[in-house]
JSON list of C-alpha atoms in Angstrom, two decimals:
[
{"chain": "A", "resi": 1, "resn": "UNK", "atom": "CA", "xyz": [6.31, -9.90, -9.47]},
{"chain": "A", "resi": 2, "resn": "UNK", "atom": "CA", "xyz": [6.08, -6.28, -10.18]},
{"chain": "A", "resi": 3, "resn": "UNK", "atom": "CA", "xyz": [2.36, -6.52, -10.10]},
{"chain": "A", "resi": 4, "resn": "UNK", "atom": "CA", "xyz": [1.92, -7.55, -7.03]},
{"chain": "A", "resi": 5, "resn": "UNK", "atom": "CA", "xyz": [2.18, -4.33, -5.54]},
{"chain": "A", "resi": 6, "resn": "UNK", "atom": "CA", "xyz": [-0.16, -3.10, -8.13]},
{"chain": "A", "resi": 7, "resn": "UNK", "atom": "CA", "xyz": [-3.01, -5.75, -7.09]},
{"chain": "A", "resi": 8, "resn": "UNK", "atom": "CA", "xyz": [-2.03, -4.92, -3.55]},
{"chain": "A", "resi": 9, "resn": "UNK", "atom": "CA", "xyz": [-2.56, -1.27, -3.96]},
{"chain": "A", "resi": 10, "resn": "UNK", "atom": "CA", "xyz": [-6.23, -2.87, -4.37]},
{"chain": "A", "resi": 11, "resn": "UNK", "atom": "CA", "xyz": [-6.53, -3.00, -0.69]},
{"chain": "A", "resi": 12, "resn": "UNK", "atom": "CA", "xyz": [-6.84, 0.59, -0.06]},
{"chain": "A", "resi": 13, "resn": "UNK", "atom": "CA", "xyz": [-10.08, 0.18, -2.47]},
{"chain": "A", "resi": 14, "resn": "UNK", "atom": "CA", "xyz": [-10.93, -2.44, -0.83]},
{"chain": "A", "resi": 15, "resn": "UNK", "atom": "CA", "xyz": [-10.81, -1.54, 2.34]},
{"chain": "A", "resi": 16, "resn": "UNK", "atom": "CA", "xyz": [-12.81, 1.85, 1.62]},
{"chain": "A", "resi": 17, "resn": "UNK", "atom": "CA", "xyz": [-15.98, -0.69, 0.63]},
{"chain": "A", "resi": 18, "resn": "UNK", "atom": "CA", "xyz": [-16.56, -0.94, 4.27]},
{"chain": "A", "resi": 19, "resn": "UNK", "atom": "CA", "xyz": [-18.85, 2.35, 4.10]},
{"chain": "A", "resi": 20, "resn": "UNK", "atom": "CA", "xyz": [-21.25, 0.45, 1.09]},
{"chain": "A", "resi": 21, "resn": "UNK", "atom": "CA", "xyz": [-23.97, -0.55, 2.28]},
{"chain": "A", "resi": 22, "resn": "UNK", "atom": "CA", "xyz": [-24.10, -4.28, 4.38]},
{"chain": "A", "resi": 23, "resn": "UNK", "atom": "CA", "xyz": [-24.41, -7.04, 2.77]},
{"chain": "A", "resi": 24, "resn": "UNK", "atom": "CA", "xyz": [-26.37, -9.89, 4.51]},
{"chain": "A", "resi": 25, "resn": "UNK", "atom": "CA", "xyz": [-26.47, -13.19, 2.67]},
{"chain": "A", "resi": 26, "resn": "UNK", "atom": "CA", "xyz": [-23.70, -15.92, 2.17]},
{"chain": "A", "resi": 27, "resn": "UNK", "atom": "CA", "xyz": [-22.82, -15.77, -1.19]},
{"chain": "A", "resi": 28, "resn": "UNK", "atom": "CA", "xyz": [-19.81, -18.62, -2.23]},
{"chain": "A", "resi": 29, "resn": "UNK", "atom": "CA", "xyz": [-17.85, -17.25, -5.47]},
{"chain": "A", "resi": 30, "resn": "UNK", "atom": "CA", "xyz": [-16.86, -20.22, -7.47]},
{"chain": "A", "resi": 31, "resn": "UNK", "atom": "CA", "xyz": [-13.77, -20.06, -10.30]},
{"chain": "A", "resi": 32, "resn": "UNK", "atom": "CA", "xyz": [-12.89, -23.02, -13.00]},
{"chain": "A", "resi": 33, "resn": "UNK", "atom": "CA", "xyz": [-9.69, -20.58, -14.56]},
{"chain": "A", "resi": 34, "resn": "UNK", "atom": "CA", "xyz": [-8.55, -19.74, -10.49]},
{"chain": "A", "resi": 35, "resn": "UNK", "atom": "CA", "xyz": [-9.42, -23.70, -9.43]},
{"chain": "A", "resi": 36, "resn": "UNK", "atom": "CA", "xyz": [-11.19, -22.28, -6.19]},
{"chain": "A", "resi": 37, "resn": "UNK", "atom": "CA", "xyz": [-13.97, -21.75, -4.16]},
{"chain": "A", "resi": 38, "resn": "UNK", "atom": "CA", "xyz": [-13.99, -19.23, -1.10]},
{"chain": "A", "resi": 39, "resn": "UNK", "atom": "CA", "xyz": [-17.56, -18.25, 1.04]},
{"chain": "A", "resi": 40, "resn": "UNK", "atom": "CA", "xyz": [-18.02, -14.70, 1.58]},
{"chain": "A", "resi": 41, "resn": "UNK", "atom": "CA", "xyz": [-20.15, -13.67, 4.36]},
{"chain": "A", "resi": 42, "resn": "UNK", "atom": "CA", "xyz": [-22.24, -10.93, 1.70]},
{"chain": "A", "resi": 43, "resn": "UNK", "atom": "CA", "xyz": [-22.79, -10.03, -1.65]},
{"chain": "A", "resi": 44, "resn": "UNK", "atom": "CA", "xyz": [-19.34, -9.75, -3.67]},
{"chain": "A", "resi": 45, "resn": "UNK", "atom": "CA", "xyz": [-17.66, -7.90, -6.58]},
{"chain": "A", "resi": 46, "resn": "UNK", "atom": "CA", "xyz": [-15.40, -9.50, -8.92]},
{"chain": "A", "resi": 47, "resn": "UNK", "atom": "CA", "xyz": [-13.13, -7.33, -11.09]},
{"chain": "A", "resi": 48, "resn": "UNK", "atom": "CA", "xyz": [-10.26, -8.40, -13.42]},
{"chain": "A", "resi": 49, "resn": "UNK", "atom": "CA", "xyz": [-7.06, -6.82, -14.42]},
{"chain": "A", "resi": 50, "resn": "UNK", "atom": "CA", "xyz": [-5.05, -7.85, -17.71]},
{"chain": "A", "resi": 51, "resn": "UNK", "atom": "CA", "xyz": [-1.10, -7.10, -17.91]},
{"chain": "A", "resi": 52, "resn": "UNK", "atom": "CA", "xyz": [0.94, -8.46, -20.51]},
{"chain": "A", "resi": 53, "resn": "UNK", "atom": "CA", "xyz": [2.04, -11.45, -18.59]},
{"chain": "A", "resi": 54, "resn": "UNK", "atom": "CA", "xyz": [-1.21, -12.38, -15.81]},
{"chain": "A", "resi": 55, "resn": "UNK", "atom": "CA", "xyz": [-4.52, -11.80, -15.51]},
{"chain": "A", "resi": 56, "resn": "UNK", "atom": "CA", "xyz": [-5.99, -11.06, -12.15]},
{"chain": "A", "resi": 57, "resn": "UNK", "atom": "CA", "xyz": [-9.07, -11.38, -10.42]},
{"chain": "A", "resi": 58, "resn": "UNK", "atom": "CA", "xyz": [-10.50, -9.51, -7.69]},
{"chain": "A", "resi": 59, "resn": "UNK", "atom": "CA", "xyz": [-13.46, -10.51, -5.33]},
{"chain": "A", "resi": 60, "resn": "UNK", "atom": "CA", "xyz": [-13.90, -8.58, -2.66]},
{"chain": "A", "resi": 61, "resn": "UNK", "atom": "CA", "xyz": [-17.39, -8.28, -0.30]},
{"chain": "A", "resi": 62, "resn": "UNK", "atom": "CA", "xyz": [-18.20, -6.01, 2.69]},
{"chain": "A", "resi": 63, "resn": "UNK", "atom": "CA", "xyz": [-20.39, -6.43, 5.50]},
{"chain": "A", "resi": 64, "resn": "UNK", "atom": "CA", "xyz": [-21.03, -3.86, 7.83]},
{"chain": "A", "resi": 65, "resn": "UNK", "atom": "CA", "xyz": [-17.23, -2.72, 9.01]},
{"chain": "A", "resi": 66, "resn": "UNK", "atom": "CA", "xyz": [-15.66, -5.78, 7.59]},
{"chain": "A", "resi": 67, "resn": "UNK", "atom": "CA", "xyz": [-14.12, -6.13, 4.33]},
{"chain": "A", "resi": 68, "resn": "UNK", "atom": "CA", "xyz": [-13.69, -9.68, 2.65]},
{"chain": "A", "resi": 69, "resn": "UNK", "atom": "CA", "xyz": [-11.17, -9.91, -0.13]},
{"chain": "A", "resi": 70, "resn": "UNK", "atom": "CA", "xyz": [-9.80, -12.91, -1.96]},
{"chain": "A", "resi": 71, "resn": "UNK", "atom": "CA", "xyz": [-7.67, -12.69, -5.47]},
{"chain": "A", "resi": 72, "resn": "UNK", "atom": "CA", "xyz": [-6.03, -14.76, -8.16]},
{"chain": "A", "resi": 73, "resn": "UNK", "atom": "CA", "xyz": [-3.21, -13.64, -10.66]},
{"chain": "A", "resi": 74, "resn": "UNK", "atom": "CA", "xyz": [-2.52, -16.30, -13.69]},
{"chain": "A", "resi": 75, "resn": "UNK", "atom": "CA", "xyz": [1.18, -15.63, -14.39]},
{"chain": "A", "resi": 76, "resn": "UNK", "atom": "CA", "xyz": [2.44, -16.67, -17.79]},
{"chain": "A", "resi": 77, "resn": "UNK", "atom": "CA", "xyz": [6.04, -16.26, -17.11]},
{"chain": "A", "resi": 78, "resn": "UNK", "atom": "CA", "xyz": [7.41, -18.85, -14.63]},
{"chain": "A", "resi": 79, "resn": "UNK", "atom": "CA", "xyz": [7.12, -18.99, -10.86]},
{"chain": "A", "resi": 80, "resn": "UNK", "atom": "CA", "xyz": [10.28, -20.19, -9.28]},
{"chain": "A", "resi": 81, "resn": "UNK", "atom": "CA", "xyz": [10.82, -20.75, -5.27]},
{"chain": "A", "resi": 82, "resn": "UNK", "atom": "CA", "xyz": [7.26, -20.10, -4.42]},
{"chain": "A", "resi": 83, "resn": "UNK", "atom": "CA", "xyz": [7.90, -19.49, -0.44]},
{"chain": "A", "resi": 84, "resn": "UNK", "atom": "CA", "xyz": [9.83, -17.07, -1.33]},
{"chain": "A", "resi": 85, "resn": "UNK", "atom": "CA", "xyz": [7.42, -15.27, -3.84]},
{"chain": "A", "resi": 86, "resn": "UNK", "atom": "CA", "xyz": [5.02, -15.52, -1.26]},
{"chain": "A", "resi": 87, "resn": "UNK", "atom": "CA", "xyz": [7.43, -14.12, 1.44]},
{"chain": "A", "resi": 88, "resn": "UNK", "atom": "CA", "xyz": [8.06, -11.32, -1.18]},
{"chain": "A", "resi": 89, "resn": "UNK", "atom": "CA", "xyz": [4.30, -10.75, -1.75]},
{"chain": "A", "resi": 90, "resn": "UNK", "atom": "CA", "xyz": [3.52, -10.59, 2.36]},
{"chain": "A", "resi": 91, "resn": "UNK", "atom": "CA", "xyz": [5.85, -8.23, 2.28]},
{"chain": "A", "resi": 92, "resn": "UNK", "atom": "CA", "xyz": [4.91, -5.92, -0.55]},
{"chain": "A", "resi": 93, "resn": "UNK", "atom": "CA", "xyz": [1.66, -5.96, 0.94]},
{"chain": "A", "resi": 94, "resn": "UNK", "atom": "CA", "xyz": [2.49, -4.88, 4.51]},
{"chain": "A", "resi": 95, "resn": "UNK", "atom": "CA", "xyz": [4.93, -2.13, 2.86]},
{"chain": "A", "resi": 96, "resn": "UNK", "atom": "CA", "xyz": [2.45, -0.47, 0.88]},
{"chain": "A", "resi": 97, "resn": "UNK", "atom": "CA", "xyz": [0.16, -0.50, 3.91]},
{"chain": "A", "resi": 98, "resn": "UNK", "atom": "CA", "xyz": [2.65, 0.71, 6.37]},
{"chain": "A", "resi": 99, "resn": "UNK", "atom": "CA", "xyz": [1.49, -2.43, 8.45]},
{"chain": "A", "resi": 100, "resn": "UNK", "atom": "CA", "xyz": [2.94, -3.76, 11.48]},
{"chain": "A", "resi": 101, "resn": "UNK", "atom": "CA", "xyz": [3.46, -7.23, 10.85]},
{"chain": "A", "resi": 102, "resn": "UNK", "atom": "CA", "xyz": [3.27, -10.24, 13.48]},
{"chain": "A", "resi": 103, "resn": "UNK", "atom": "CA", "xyz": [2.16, -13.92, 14.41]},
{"chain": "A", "resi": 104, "resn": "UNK", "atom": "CA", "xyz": [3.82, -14.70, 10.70]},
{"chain": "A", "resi": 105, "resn": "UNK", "atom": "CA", "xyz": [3.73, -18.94, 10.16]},
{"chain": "A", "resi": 106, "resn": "UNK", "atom": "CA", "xyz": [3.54, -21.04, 7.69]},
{"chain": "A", "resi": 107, "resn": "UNK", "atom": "CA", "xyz": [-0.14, -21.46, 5.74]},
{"chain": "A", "resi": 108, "resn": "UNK", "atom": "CA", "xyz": [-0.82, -25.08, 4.09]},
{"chain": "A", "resi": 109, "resn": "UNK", "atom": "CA", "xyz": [-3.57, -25.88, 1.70]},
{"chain": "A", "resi": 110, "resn": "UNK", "atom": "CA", "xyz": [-3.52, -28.10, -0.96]},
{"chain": "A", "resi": 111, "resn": "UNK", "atom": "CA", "xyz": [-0.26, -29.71, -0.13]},
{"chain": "A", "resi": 112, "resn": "UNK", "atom": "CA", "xyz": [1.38, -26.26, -0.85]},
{"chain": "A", "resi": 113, "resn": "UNK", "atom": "CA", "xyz": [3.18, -23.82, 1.82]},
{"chain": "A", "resi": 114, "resn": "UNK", "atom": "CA", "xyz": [2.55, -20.28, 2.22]},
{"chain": "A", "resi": 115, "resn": "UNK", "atom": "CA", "xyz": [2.33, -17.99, 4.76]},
{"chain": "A", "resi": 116, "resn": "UNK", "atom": "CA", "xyz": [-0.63, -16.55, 7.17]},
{"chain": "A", "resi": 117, "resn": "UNK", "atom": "CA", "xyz": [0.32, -13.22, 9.15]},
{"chain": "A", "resi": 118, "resn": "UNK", "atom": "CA", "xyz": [-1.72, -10.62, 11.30]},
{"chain": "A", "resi": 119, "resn": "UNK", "atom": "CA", "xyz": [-1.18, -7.25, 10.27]},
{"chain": "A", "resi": 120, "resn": "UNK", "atom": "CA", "xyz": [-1.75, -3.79, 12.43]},
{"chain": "A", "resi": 121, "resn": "UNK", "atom": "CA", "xyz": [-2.59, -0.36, 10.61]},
{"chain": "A", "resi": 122, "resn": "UNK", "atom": "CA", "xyz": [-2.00, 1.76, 13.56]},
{"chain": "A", "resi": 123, "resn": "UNK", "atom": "CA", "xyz": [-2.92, 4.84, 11.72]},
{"chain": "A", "resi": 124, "resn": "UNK", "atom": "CA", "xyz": [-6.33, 3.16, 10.86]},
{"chain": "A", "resi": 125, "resn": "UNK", "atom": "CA", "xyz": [-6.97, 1.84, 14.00]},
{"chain": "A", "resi": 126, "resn": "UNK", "atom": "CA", "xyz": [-7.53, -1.50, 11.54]},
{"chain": "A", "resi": 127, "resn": "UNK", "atom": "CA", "xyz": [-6.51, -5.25, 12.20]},
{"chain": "A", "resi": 128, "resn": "UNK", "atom": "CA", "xyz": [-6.25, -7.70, 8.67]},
{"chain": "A", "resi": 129, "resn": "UNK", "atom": "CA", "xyz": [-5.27, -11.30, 8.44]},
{"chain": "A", "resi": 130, "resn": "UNK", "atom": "CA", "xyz": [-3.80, -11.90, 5.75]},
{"chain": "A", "resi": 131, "resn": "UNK", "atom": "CA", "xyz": [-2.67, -15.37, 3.40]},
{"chain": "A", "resi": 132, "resn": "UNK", "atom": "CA", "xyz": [-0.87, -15.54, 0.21]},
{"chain": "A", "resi": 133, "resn": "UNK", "atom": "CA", "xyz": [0.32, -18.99, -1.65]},
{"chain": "A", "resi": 134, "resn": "UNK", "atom": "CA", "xyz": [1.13, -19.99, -4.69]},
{"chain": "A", "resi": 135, "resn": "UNK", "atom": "CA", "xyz": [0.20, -23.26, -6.39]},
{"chain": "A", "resi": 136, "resn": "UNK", "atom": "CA", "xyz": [1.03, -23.71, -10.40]},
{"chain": "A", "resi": 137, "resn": "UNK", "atom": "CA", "xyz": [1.23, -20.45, -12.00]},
{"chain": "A", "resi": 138, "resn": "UNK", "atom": "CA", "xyz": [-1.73, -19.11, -9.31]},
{"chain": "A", "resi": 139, "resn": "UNK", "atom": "CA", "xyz": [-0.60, -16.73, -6.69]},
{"chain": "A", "resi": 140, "resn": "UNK", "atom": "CA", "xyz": [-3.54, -16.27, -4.41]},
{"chain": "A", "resi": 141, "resn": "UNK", "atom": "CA", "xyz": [-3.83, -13.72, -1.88]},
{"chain": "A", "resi": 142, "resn": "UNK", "atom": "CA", "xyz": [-6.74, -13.56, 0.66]},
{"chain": "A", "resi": 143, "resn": "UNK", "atom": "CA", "xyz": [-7.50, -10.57, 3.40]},
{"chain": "A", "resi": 144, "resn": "UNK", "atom": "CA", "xyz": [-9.82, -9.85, 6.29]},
{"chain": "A", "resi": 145, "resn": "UNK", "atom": "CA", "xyz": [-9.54, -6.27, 6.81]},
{"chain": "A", "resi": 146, "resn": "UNK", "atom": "CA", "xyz": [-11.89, -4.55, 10.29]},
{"chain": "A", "resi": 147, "resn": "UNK", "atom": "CA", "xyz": [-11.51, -1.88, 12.74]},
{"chain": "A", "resi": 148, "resn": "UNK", "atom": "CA", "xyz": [-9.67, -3.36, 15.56]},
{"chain": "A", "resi": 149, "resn": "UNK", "atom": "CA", "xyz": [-12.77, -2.68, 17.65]},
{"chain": "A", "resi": 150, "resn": "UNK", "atom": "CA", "xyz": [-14.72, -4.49, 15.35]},
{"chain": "A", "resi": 151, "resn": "UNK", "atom": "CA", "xyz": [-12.42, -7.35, 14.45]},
{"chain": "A", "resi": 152, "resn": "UNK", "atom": "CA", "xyz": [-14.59, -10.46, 14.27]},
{"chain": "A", "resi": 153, "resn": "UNK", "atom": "CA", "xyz": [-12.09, -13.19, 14.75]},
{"chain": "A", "resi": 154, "resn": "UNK", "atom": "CA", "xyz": [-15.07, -16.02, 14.29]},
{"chain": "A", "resi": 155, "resn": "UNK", "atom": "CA", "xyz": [-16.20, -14.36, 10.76]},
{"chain": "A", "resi": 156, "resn": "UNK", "atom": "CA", "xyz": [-12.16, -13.92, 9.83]},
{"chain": "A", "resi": 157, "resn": "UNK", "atom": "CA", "xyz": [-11.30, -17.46, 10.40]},
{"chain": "A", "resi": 158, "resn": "UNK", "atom": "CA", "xyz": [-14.82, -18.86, 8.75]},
{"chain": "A", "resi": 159, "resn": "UNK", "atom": "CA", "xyz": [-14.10, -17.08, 5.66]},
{"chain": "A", "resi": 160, "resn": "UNK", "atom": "CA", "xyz": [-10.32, -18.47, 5.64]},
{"chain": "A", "resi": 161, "resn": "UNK", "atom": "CA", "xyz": [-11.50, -22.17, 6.04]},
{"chain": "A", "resi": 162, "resn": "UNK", "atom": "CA", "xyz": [-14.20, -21.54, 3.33]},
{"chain": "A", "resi": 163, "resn": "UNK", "atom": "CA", "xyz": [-10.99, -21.55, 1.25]},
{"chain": "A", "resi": 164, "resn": "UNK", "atom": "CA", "xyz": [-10.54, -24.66, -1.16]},
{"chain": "A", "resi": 165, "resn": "UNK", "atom": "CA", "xyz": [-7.88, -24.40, -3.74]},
{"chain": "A", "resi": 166, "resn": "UNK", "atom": "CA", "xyz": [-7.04, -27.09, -6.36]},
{"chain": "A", "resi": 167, "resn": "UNK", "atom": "CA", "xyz": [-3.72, -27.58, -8.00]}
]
């Protein structure tokens, strides 16, 4: 699970695609290898990373202040106690941000459990919602990431229900 904090050092990239240009049509990213399907609310960018044991993929999309980002990471070696992974993962995430974490529950899709949390960069003035689970040998993470005075709670939760995942 080393790379997790790798992909998650992503989100400072990420979240600096807020200042691209706005993108203005719905654009759904489709993947047969990931088995899922999210709507983003612009024009996306998909990258992929290759380690010696998983392969992930990137797809992130920003419109005006808001950045959209969804990822997948095929793991080769096995996943054991995937709550906890995913427990691990929300908090890798939140570390590396230097988030304050709250309104942490319990996320389920696809007849698996993982976790949903709000997270607080107080030195960014920033607000992200963020959802990790792990189905298979899949981890996927998703993020909304705005300016707390732009935080869009209709667009955030649209994007998260545009989520279908497939075991």
């Amino acid at each position: 699970m080393k790379n997790i904090a790798q992909s998650l050092l992503m989100v400072g990239l990420v979240f600096t695609l807020a200042s691209i240009a706005p993108a203005k049509t719905v654009k759904k990213y489709k993947s047969k290898e990931g088995k899922m399907s999210v709507v983003f609310a612009g024009a996306y960018e998909v990258n992929t990373d290759k380690g010696d044991s998983y392969t992930t993929t990137k797809i992130s999309s920003s419109v005006s202040e808001i950045v959209y980002f969804a990822s997948f990471t095929q793991h080769t070696e096995p996943l054991t106690d995937r709550e906890e992974l995913c427990q691990v993962s929300l908090d890798s995430f939140n570390e590396t941000l230097n988030g304050d974490l709250s309104n942490q529950r319990a996320w389920n899709i696809s007849g698996s459990k993982g976790i949903t949390a709000d997270i607080y960069l107080a030195e960014q003035q920033a607000k992200i919602q963020y959802r990790v689970v792990i189905i298979g040998q899949i981890q996927y993470q998703f993020a909304v990431i705005a300016p707390k005075d732009d935080w869009n709670g209709a667009s955030a939760e649209a994007f998260m229900k545009s989520i279908k995942l497939k075991k």
